[in-house]
mmCIF file of C-alpha atoms in Angstrom:
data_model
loop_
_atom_site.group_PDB
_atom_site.id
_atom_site.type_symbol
_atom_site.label_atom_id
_atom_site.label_comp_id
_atom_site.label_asym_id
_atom_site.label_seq_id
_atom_site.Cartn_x
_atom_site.Cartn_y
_atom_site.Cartn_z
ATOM 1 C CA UNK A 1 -24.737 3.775 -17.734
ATOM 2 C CA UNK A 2 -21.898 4.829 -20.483
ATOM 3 C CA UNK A 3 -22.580 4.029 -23.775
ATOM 4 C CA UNK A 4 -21.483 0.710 -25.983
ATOM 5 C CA UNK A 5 -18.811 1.907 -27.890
ATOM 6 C CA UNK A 6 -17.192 -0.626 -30.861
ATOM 7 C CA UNK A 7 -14.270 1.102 -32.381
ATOM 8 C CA UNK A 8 -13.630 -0.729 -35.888
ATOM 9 C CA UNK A 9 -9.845 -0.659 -37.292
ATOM 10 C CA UNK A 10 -9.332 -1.646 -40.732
ATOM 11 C CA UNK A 11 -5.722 -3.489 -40.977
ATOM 12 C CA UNK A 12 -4.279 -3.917 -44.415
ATOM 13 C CA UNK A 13 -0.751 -5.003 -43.803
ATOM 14 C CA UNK A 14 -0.606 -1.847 -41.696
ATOM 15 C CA UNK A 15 0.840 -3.729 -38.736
ATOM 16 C CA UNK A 16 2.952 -1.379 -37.286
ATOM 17 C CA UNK A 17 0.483 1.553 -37.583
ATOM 18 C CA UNK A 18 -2.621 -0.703 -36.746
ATOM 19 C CA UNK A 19 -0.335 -1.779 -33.106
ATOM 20 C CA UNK A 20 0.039 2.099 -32.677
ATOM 21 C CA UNK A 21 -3.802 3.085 -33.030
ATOM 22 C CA UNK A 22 -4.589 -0.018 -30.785
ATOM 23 C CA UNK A 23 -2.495 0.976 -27.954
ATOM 24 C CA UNK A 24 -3.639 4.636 -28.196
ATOM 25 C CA UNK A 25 -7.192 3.914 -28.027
ATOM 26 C CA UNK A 26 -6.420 1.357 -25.027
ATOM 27 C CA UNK A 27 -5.140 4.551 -22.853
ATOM 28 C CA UNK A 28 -8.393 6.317 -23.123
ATOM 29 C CA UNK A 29 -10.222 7.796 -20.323
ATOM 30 C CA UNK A 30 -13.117 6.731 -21.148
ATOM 31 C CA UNK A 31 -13.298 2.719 -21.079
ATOM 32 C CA UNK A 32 -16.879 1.012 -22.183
ATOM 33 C CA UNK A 33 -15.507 0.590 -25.827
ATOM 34 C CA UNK A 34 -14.181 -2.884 -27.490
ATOM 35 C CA UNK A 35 -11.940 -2.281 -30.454
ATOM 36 C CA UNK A 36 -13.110 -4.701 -33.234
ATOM 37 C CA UNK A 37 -10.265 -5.262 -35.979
ATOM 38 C CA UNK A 38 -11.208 -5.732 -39.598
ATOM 39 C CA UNK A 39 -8.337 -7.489 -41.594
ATOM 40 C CA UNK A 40 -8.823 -7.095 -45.404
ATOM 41 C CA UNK A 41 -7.348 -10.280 -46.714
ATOM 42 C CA UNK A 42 -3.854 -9.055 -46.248
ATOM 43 C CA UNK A 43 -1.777 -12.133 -46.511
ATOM 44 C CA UNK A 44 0.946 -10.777 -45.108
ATOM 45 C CA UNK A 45 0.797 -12.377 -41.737
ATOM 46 C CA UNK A 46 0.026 -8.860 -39.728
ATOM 47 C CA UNK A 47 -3.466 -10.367 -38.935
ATOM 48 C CA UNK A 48 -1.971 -12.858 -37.330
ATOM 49 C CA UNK A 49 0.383 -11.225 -34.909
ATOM 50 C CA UNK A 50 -2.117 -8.991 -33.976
ATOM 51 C CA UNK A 51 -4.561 -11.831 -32.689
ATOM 52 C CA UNK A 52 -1.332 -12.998 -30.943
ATOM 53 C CA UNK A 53 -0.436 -9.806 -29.817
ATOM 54 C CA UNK A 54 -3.743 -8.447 -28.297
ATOM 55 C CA UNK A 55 -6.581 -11.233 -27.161
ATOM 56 C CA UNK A 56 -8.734 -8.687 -25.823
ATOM 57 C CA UNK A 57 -9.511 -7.990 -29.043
ATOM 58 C CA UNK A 58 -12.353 -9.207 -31.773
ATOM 59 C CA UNK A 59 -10.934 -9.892 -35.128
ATOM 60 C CA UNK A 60 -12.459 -10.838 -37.871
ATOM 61 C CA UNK A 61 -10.902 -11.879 -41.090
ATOM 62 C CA UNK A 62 -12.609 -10.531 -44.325
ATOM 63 C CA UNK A 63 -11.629 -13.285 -47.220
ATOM 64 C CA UNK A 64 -10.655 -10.307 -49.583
ATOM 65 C CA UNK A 65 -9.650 -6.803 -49.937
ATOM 66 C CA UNK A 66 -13.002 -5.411 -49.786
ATOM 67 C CA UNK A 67 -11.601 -1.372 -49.964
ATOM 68 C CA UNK A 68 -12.058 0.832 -47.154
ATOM 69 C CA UNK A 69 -16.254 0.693 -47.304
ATOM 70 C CA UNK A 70 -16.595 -3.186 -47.528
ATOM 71 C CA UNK A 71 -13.838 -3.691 -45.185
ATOM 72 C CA UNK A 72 -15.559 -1.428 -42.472
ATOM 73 C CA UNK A 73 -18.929 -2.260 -43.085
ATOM 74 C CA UNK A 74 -18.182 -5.633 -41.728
ATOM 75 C CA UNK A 75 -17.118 -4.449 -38.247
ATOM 76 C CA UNK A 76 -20.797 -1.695 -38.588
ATOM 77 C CA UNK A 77 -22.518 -5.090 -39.003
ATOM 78 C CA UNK A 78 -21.115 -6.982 -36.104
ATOM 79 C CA UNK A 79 -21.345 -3.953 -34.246
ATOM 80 C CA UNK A 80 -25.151 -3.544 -34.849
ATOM 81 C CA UNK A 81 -25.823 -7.151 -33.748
ATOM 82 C CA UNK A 82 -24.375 -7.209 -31.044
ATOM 83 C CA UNK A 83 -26.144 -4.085 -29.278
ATOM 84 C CA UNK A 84 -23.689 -1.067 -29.477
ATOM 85 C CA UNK A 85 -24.968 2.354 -29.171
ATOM 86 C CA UNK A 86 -22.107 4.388 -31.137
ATOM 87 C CA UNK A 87 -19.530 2.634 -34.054
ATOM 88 C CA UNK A 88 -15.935 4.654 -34.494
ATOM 89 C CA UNK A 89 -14.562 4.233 -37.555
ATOM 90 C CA UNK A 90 -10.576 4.746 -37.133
ATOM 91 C CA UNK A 91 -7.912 4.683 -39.918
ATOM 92 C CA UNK A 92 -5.047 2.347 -38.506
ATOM 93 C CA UNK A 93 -2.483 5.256 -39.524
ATOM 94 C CA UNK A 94 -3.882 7.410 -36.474
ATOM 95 C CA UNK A 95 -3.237 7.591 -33.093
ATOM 96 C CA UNK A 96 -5.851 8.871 -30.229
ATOM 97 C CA UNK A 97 -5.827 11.473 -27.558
ATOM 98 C CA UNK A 98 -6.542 9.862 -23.796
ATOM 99 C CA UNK A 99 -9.564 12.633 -23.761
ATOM 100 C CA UNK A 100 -10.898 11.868 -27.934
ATOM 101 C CA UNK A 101 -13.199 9.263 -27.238
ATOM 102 C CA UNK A 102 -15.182 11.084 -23.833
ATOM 103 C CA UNK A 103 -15.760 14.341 -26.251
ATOM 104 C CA UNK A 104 -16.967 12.298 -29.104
ATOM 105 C CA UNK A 105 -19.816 10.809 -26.297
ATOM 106 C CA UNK A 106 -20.362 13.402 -24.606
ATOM 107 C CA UNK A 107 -21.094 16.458 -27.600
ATOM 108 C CA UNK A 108 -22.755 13.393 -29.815
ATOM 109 C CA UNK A 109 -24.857 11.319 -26.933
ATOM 110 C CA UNK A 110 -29.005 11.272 -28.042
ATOM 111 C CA UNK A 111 -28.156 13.600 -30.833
ATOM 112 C CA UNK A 112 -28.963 12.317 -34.822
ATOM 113 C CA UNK A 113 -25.779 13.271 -35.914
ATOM 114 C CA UNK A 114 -21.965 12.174 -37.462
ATOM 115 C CA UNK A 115 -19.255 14.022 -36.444
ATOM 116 C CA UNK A 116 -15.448 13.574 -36.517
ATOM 117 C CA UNK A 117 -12.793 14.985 -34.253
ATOM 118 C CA UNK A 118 -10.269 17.644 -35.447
ATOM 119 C CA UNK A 119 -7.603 15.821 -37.595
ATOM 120 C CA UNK A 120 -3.404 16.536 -36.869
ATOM 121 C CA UNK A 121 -0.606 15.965 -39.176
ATOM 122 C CA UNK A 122 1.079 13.227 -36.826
ATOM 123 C CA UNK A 123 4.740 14.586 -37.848
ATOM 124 C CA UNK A 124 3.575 17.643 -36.742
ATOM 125 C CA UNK A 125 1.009 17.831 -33.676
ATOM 126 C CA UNK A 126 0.027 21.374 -33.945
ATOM 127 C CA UNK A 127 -0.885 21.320 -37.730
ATOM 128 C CA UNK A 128 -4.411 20.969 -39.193
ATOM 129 C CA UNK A 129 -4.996 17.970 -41.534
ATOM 130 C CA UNK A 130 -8.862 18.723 -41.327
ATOM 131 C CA UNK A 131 -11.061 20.754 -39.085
ATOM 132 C CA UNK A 132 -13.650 21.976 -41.916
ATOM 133 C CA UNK A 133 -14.916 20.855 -45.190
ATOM 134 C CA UNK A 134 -16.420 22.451 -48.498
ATOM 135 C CA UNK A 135 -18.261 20.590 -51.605
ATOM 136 C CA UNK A 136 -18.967 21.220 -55.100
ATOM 137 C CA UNK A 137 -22.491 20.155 -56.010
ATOM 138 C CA UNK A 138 -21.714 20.902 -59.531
ATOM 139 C CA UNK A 139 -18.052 19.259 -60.063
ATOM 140 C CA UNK A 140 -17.976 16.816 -56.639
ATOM 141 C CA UNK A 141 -14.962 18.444 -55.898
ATOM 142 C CA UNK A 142 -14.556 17.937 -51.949
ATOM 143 C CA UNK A 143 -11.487 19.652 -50.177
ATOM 144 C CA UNK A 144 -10.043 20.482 -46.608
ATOM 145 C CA UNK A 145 -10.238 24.205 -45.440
ATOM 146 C CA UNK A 146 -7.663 25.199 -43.057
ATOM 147 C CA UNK A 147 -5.900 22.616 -43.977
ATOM 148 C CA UNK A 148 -2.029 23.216 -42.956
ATOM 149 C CA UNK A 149 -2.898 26.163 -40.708
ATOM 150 C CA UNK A 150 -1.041 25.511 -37.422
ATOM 151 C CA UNK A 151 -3.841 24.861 -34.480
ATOM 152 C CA UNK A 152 -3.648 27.726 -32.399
ATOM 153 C CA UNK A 153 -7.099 27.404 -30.616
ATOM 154 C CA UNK A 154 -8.883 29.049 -33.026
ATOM 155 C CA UNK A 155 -11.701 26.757 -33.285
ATOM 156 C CA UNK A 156 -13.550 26.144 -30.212
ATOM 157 C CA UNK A 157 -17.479 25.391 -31.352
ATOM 158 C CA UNK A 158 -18.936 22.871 -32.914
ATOM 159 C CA UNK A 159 -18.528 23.003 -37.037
ATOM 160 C CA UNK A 160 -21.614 22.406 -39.062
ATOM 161 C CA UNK A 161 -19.466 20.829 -42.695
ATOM 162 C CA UNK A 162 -20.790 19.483 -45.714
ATOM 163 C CA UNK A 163 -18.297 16.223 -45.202
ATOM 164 C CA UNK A 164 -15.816 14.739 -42.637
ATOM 165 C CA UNK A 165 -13.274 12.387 -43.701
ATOM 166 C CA UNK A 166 -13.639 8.549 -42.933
ATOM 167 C CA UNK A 167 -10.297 8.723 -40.728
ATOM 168 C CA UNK A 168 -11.981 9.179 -37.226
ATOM 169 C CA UNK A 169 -15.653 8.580 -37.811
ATOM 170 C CA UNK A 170 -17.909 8.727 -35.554
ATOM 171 C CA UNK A 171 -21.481 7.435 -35.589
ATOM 172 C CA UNK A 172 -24.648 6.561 -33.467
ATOM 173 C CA UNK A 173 -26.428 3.147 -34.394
ATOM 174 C CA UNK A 174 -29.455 5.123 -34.744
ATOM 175 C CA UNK A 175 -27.910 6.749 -38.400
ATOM 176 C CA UNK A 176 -26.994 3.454 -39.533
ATOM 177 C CA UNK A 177 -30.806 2.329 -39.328
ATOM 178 C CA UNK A 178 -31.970 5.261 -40.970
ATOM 179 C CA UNK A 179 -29.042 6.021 -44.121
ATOM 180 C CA UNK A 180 -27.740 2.700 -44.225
ATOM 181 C CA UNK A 181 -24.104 1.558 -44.704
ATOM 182 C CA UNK A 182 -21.071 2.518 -46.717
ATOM 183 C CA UNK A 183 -21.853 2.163 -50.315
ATOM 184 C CA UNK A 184 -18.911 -0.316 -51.107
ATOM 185 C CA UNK A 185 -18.730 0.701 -54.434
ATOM 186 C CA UNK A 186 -16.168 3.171 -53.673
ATOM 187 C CA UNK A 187 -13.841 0.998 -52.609
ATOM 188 C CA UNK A 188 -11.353 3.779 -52.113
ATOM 189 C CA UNK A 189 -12.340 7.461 -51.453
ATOM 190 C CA UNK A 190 -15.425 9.575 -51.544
ATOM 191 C CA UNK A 191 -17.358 6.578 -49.539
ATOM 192 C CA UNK A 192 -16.866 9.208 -46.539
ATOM 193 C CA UNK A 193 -17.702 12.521 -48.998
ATOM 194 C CA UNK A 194 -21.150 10.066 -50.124
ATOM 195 C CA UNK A 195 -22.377 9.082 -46.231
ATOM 196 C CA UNK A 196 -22.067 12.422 -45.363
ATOM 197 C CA UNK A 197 -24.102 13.871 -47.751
ATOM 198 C CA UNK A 198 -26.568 10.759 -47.353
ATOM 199 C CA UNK A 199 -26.497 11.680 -43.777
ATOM 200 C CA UNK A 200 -27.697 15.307 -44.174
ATOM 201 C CA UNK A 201 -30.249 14.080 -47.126
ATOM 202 C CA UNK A 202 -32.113 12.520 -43.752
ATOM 203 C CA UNK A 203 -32.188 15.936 -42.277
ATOM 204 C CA UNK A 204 -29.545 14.590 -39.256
ATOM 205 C CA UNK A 205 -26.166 16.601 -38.450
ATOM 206 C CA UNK A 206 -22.406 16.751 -40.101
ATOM 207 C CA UNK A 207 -20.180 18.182 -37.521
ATOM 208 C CA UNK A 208 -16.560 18.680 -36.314
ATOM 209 C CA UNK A 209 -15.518 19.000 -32.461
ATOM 210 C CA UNK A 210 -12.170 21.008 -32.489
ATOM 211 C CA UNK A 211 -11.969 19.751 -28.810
ATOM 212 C CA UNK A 212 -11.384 16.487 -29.568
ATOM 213 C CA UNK A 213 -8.124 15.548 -31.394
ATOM 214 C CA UNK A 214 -7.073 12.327 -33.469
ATOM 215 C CA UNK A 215 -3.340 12.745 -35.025
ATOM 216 C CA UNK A 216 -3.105 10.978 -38.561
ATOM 217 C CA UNK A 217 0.069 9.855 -40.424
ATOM 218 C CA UNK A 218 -0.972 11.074 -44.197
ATOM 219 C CA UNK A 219 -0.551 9.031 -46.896
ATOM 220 C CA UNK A 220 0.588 5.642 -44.646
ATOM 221 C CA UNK A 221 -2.365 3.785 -46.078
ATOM 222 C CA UNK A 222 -3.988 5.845 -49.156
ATOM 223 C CA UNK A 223 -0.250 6.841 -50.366
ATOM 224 C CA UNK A 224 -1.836 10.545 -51.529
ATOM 225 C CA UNK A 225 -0.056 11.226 -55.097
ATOM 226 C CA UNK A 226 0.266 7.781 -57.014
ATOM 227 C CA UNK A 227 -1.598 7.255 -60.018
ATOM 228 C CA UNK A 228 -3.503 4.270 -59.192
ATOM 229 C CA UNK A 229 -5.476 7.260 -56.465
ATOM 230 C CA UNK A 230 -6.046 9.253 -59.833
ATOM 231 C CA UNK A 231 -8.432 6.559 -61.077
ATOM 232 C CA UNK A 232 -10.205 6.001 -57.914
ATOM 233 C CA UNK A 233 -11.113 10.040 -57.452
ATOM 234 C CA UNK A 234 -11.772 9.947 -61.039
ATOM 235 C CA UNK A 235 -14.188 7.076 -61.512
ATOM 236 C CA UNK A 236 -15.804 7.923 -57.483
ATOM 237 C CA UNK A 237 -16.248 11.476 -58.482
ATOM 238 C CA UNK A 238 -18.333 10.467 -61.076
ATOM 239 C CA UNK A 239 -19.974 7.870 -59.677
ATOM 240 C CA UNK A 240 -21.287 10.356 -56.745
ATOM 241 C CA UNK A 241 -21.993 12.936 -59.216
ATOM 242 C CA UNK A 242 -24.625 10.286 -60.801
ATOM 243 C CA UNK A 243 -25.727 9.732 -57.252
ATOM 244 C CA UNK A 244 -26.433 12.854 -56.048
ATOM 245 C CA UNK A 245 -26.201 15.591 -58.658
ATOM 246 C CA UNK A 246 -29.274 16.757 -61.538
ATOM 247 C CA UNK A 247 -30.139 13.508 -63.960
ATOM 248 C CA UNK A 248 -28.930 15.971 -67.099
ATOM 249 C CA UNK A 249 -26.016 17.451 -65.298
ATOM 250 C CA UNK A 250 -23.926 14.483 -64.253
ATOM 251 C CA UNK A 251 -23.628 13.328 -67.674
ATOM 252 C CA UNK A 252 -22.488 16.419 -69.168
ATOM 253 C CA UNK A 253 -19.549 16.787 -66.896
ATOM 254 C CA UNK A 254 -18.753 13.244 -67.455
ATOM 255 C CA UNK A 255 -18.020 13.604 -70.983
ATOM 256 C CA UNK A 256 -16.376 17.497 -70.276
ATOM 257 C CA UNK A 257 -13.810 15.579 -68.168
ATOM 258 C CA UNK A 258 -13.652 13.077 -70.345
ATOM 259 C CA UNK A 259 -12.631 15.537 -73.417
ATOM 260 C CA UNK A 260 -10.219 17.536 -70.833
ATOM 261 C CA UNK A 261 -8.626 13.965 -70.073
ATOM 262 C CA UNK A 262 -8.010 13.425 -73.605
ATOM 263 C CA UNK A 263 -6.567 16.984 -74.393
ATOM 264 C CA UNK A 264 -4.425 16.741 -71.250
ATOM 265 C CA UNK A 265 -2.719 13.667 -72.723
ATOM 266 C CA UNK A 266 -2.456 14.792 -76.053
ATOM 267 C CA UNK A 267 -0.646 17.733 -74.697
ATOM 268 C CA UNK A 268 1.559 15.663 -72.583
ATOM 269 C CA UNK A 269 2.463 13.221 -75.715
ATOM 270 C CA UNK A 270 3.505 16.052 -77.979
ATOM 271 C CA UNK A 271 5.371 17.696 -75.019
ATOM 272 C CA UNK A 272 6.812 14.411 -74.533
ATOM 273 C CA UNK A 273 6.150 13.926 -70.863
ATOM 274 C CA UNK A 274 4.577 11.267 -68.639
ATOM 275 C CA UNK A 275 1.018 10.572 -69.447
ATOM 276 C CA UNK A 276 0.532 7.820 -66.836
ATOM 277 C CA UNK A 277 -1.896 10.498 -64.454
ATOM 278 C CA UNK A 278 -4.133 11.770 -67.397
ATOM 279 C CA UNK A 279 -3.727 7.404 -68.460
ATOM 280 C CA UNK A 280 -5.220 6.744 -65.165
ATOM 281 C CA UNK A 281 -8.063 9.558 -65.107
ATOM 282 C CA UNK A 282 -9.110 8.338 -68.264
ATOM 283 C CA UNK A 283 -9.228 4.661 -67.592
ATOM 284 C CA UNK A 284 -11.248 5.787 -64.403
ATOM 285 C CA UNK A 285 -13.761 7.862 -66.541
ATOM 286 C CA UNK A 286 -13.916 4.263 -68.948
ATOM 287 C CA UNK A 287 -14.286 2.025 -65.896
ATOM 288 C CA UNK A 288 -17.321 4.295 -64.374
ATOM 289 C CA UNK A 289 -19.163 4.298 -68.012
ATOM 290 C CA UNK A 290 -18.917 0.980 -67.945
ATOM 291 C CA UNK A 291 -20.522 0.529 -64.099
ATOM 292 C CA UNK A 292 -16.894 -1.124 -62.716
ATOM 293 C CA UNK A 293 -17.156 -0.250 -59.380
ATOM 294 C CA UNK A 294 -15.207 -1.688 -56.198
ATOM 295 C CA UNK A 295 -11.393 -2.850 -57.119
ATOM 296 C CA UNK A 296 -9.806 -1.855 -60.140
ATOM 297 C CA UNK A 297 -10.201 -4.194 -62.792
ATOM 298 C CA UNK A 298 -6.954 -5.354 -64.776
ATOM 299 C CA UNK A 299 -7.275 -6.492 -68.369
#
């Protein structure tokens, strides 16, 4: 018998995107999946023409923007109770291959393991948003190898990574009972960088299958380059550091950043330039000293 598979979309007013993703997922081959859609308080009125849109559907409404952790881990939840064998975590700004979903199964079935499919730019099929991973244990610094390389087969096997990026995330119930949720601290970013590692702290898998594809619009829902994203990597770095990293270590580089925050600005007053990045870093570095974790506070 296939497996149970609940695929969990987090909308916030991503209508347009979130009607794409649906309608992608809907033409896959393989079929014993229900697609469970998360709205995150949006207020906007995309939740409901989705629920008129599709009534196949289950929706359910969160009562505030819990960030991309809280949001999802209500759809893991419902998805736990009610019996499913395998949760995938999609971004709403990505759009699925007919064949994505039978690979996932079929290379992850009775194996302890997360994996994610190889991530395309969507403007651009044939280019690599992610297909392999590396991580700084000493700074938390987690970036995309190959990333930009055009995809021209050159990964076949399986890909043994340190992380995998929440946009196509797939997971067995079976991790879920034994690492837990999303820590919802995050919010926004490094939630996926912190499961991952929490994941291979159990002794269990981190993989990528080039053979299954997922194409992802960058930037339609994280908007990669504004300020506000500054603090959030700022104040999550950190905040895994403390997590993860040596008890004397963390706090070190905490107040090394902090100093080459304050320099950085400095430099950028007397050269008379914007200081709203190095602004955001440092009210970030502020915010995690002082344990404010999920949404940004604003005094």
């Amino acid at each position: 018998m296939d497996k149970k598979i609940a695929i969990i979309i987090l909308n916030w007013r991503t209508y347009k995107q979130t009607v794409k993703c649906i309608q992608s997922v809907k033409r896959s081959s393989y079929k014993n999946f229900t697609i469970i859609v998360v709205d995150n308080d949006s207020g906007d009125g995309s939740l409901e023409k989705l629920t008129e849109e599709f009534t196949d559907i289950h929706f359910i409404k969160n009562n505030t923007n819990a960030g991309y952790a809280g949001g999802n881990n209500l759809g893991i939840r419902y998805a736990l109770e009610h019996g499913f064998d395998y949760v995938w975590i999609l971004n709403p700004d990505t759009m699925v291959m007919e064949d994505t979903l039978s690979i996932l199964v079929r290379f992850v079935d009775s194996k302890e393991m997360i994996a994610s499919p190889q991530i395309m730019y969507m403007e651009e099929p044939e280019k690599i948003w992610f297909v392999d991973s590396t991580l700084s244990p000493l700074t938390g610094i987690a970036t995309h190898l190959h990333h930009g390389e055009m995809d021209q087969g050159q990964f076949k096997n399986i890909i043994d990574v340190p992380w995998i990026p929440g946009t196509a995330l797939f997971v067995p119930r079976t991790v879920f009972e034994k690492v837990g949720l999303l820590d919802d601290g995050y919010f926004l970013f490094y939630e996926d960088v912190d499961f991952s590692v929490r994941v291979r702290e159990k002794g269990m898998s981190v993989s990528v299958i080039p053979e299954a594809k997922v194409q992802h619009f960058v930037g339609a829902v994280a908007g990669r380059g504004n300020p506000r994203n500054e603090y959030y990597v700022t104040r999550n770095r950190l905040y895994f550091l403390k997590k993860h990293s040596a008890s004397l270590w963390w706090p070190l580089y905490a107040i090394y950043l902090l100093v080459r925050t304050c320099f950085a600005s400095l430099k950028s007053r007397i050269q008379q330039r914007a200081t709203i990045i190095q602004d955001e870093r440092m009210n970030g570095i502020i915010d995690f000293f002082k344990s404010r974790m999920g949404i940004k506070h604003v005094s």
